[in-house]
Coordinates of C-alpha atoms (C1' of nucleotides) and ligand atoms in Angstrom, one line a residue:
Chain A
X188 CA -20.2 -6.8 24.6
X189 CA -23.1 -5.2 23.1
X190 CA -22.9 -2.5 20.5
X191 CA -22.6 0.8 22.8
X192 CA -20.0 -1.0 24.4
X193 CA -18.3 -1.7 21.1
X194 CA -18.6 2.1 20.1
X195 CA -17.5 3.1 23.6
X196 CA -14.9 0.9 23.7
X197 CA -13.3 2.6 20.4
X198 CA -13.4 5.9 21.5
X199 CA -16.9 6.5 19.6
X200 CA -19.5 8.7 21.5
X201 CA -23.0 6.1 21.0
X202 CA -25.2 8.8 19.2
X203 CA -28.5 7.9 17.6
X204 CA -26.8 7.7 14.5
X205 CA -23.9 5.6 14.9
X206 CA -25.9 3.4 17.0
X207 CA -28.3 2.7 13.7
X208 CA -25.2 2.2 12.1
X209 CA -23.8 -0.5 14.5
X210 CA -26.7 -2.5 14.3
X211 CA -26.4 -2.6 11.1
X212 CA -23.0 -3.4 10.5
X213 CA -22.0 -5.4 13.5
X214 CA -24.9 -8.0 13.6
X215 CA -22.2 -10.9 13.5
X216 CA -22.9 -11.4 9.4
X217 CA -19.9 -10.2 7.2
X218 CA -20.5 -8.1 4.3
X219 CA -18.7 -6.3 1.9
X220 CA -20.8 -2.5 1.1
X221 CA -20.8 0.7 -0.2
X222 CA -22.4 3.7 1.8
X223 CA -25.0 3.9 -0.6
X224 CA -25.8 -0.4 0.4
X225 CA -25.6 1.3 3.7
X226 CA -28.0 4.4 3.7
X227 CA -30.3 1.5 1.8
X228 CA -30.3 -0.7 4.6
X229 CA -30.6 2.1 7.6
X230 CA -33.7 3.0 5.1
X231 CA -35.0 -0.8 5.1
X232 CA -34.6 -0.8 8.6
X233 CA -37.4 2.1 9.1
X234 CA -34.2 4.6 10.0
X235 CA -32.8 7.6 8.1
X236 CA -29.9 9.3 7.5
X237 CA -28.2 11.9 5.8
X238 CA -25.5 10.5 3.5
X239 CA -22.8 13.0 4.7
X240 CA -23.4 11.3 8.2
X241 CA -23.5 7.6 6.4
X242 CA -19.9 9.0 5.6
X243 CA -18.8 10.3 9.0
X244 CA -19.6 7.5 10.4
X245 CA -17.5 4.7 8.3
X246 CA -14.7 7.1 8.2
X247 CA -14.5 6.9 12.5
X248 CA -15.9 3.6 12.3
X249 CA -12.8 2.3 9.9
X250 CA -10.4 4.9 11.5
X251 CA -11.1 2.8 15.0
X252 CA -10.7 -0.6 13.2
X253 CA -14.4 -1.5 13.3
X254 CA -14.7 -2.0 9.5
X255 CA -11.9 -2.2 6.9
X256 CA -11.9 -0.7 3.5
X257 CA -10.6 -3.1 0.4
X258 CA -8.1 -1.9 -1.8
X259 CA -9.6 -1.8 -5.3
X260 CA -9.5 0.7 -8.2
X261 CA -13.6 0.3 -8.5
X262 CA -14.7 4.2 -8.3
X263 CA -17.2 3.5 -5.4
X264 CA -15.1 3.1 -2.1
X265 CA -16.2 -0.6 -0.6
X266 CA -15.9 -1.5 2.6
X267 CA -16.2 -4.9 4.6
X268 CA -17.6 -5.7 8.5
X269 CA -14.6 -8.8 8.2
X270 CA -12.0 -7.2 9.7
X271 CA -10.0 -10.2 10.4
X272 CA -6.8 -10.4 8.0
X273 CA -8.0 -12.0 4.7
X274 CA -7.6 -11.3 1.0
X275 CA -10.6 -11.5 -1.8
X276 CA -11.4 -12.3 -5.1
X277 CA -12.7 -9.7 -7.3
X278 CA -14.9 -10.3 -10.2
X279 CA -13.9 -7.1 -12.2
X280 CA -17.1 -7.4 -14.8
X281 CA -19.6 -6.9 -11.8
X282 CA -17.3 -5.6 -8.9
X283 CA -18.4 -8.1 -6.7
X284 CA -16.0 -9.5 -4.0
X285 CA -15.6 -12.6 -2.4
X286 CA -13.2 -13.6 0.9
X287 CA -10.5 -15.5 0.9
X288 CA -9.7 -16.7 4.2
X289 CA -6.4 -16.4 5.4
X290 CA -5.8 -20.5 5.8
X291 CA -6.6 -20.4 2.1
X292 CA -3.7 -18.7 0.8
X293 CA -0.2 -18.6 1.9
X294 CA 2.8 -16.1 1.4
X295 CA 6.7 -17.5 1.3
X296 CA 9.2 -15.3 0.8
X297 CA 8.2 -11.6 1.3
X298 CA 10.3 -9.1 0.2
X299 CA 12.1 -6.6 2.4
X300 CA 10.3 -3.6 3.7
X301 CA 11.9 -0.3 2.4
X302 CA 14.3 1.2 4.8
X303 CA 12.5 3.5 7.4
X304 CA 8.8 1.6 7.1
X305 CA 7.1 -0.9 8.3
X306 CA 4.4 -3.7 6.7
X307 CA 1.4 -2.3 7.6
X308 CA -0.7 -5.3 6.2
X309 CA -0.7 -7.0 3.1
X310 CA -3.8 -7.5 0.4
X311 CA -4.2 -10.2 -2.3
X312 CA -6.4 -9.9 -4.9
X313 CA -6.9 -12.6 -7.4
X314 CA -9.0 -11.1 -10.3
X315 CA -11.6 -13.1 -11.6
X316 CA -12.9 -13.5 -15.4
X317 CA -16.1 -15.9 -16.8
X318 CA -14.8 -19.0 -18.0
X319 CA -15.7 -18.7 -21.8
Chain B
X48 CA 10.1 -2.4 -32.8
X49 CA 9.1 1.2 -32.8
X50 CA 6.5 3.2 -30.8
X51 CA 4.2 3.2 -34.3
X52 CA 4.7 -0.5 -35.3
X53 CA 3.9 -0.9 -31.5
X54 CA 0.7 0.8 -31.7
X55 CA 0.0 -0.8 -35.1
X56 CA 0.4 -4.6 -33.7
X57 CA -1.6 -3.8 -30.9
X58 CA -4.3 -2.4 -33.5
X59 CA -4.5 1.1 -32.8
X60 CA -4.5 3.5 -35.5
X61 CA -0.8 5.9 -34.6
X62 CA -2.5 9.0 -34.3
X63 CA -0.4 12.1 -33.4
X64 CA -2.2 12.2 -30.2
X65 CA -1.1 8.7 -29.5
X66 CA 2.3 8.7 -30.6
X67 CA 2.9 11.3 -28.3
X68 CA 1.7 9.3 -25.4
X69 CA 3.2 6.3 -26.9
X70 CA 6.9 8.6 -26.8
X71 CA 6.5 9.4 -23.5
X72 CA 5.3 6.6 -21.7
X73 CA 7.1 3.6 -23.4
X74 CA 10.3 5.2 -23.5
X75 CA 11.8 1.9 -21.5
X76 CA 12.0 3.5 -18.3
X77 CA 9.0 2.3 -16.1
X78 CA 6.7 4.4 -14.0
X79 CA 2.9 4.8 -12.4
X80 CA 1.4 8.2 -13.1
X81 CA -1.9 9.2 -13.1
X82 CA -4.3 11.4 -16.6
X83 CA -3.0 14.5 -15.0
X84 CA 0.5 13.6 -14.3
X85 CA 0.7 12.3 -18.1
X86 CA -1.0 15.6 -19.5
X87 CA 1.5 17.9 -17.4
X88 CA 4.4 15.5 -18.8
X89 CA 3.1 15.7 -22.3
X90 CA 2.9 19.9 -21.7
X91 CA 6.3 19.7 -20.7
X92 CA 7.4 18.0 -24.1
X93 CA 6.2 20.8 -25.9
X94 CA 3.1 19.2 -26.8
X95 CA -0.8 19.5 -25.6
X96 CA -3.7 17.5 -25.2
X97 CA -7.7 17.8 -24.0
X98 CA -8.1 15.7 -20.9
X99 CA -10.5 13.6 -22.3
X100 CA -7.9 12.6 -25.2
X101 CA -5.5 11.5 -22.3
X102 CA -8.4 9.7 -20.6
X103 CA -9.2 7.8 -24.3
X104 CA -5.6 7.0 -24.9
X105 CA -4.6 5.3 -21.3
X106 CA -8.2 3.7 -21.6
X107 CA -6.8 2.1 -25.3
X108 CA -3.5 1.4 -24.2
X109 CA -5.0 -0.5 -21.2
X110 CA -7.3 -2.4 -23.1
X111 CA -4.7 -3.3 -25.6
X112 CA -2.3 -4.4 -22.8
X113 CA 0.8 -1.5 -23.3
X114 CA 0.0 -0.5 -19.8
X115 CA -2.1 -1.6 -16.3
X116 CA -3.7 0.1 -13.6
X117 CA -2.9 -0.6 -10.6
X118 CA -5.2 -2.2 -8.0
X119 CA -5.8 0.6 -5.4
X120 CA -8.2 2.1 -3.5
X121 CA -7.2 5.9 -4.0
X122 CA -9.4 8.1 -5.6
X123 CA -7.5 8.9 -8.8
X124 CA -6.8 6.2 -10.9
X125 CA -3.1 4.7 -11.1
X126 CA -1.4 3.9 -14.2
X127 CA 1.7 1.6 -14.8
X128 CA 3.9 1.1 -17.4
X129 CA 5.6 -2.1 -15.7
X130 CA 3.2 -4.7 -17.6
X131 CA 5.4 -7.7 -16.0
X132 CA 3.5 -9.6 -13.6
X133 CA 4.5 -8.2 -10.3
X134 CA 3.3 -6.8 -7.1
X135 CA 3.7 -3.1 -5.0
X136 CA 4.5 -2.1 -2.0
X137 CA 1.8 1.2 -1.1
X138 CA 2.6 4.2 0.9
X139 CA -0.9 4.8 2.4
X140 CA 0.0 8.5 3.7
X141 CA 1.6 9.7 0.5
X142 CA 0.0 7.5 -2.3
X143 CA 3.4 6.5 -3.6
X144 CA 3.7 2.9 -5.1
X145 CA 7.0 1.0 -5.4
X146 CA 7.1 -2.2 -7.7
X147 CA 7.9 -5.7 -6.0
X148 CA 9.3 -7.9 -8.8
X149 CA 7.9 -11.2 -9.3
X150 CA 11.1 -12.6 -7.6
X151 CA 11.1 -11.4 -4.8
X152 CA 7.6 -12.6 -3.4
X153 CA 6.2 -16.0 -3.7
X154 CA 2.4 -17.2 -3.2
X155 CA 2.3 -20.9 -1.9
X156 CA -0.6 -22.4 -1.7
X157 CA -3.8 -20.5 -3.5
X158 CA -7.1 -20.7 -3.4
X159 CA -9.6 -22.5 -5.2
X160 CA -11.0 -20.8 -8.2
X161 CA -14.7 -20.5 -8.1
X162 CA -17.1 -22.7 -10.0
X163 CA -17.1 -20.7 -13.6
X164 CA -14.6 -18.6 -13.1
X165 CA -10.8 -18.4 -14.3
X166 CA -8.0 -16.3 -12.8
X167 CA -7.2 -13.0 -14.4
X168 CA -4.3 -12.2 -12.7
X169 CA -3.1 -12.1 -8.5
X170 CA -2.3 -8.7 -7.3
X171 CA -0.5 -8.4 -3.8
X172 CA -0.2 -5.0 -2.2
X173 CA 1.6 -4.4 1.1
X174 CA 0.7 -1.9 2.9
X175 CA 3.7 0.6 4.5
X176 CA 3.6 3.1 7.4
X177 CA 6.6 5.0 8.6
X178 CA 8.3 4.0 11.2
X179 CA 7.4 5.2 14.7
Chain C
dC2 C1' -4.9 10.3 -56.8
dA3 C1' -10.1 11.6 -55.1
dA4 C1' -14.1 10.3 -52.6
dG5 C1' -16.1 7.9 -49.0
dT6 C1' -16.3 6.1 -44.3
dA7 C1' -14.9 4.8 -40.0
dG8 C1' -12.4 6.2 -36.2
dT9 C1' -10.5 10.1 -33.3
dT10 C1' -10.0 14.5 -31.0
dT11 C1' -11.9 18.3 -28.6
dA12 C1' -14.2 21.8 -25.5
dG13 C1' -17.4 21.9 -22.6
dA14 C1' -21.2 19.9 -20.2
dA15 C1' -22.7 16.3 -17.4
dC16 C1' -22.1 12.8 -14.0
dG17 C1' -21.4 10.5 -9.5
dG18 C1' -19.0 9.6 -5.5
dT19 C1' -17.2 12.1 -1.7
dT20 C1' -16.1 16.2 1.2
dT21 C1' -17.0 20.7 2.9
dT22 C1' -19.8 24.3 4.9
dA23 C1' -22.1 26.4 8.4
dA24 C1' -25.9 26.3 11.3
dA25 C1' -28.8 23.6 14.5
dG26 C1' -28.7 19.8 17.7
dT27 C1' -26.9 16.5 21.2
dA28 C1' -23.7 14.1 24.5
dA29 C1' -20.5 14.5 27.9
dA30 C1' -17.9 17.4 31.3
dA31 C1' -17.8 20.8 34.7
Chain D
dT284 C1' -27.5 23.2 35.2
dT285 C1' -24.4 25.3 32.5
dT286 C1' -20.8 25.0 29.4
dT287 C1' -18.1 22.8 26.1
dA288 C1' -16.9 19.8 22.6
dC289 C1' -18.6 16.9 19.3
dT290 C1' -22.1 15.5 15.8
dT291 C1' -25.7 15.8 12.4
dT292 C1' -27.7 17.8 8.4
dA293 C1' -29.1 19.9 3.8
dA294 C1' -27.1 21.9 0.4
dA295 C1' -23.3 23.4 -2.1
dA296 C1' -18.9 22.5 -3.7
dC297 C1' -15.4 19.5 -5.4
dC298 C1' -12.9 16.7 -8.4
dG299 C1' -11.8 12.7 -11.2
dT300 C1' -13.9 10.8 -15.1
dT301 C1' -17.2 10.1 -18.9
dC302 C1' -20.3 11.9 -22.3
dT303 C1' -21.9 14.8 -26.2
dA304 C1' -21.7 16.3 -30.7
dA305 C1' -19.2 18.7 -34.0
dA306 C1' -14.8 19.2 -36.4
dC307 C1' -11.0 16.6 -37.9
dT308 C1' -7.9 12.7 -39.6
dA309 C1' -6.5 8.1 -40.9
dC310 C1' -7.4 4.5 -43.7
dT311 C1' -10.0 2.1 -47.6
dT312 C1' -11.7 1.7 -52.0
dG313 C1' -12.1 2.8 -56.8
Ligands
MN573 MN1 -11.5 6.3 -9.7
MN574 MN1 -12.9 5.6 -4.4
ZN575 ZN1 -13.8 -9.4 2.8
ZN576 ZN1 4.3 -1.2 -10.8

DNA sequence: CAAGTAGTTTAGAACGGTTTTAAAGTAAAA
DNA sequence: TTTTACTTTAAAACCGTTCTAAACTACTTG
């Protein structure tokens, strides 16, 4: 399935833009970003675009389960073309992230979901420090 | 051991800007609040404080282990006075953070540290939605 | 105790990531 | 082709957080 496919397929009209985007992002190489990595690479790439659109687009783009977003208190939002289930180590010092695959770690025993909700997917991250 | 011995061992100076902090936040019961949710609670003692006092104070506290943040991607910063080791459940509509003790979740089976690096600490954060 | 000094508080400005605005442009539907 | 709904954009606004620099306070030393 190529990439207007993809963005058809989710319910995402194929402009200009989120086609740039797409070939970015969904080039079969994982990566964890930010939208500034992003606008950098649509730059690279001999493209441009206007950062509130670098937004738009990974808002639709996450909302429609193309790319995820990890959970982490860093102040710029990062997101991640894996959208399989896995979890991540975080080295806090630089922010950088790096997957855990899901074979790699294993939960026993989960506690009981509050009355009225459901587990809407579950994130490990093991913090990482220098040694020394 | 009182709040001023407390502040004292964990070598801060008791100023009276801190011992009001240190009053409202380790007063046994447990809770994650954010800068503003601690400066409304401190105006409600009676008491006030610039901003960038509470921002200081929860930055020394964290560093001198009295409290945590939490590990989220929200765009204010989470605060927790629960410095156990344990885990949260995340109400991704509302923000709202419920504590998982230690207990009641178990990890089997982790990853492989990398080369240089030591563990500083596992967060796991599950993820609710309400149902239907 | 007094004097010195190192650390702290503060208002306000600055900062940086993200969202909003509103007008122009484009994709899809009719 | 015409109409409609959606999208893009530059610029401004927003908002949580940090910085600045001057006033203040806690602690140390004599
Ligand atoms: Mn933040
Ligand atoms: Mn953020
Ligand atoms: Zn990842
Ligand atoms: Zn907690």
């Amino acid at each position: 399935m190529n990439n207007k496919e993809k963005l058809r397929n989710a319910g995402l009209r194929p402009t200009k833009q989120r086609m740039i985007v797409a070939n970015i992002l969904l080039d079969g190489f994982n990566r964890h970003f930010t939208a500034e990595n992003l606008q950098d690479e649509i730059y690279t790439s001999g493209n441009s675009m206007s950062i509130a659109t670098v937004y738009n687009c990974l808002k639709k783009f996450k909302n429609c389960g193309l790319i995820k977003q990890v959970e982490t208190s860093k102040d710029t939002a990062i997101f991640d073309t894996n959208t399989d289930y896995h979890h991540h180590f975080l080295n806090e010092e630089t922010g950088e992230l790096i997957d855990i695959e899901n074979e790699e770690i294993s939960l026993h025993k989960l506690p009981e979901i509050p009355q009225g909700y459901l587990n809407n997917g579950i994130e490990v991250i093991i913090k990482l420090k220098r040694q020394n």
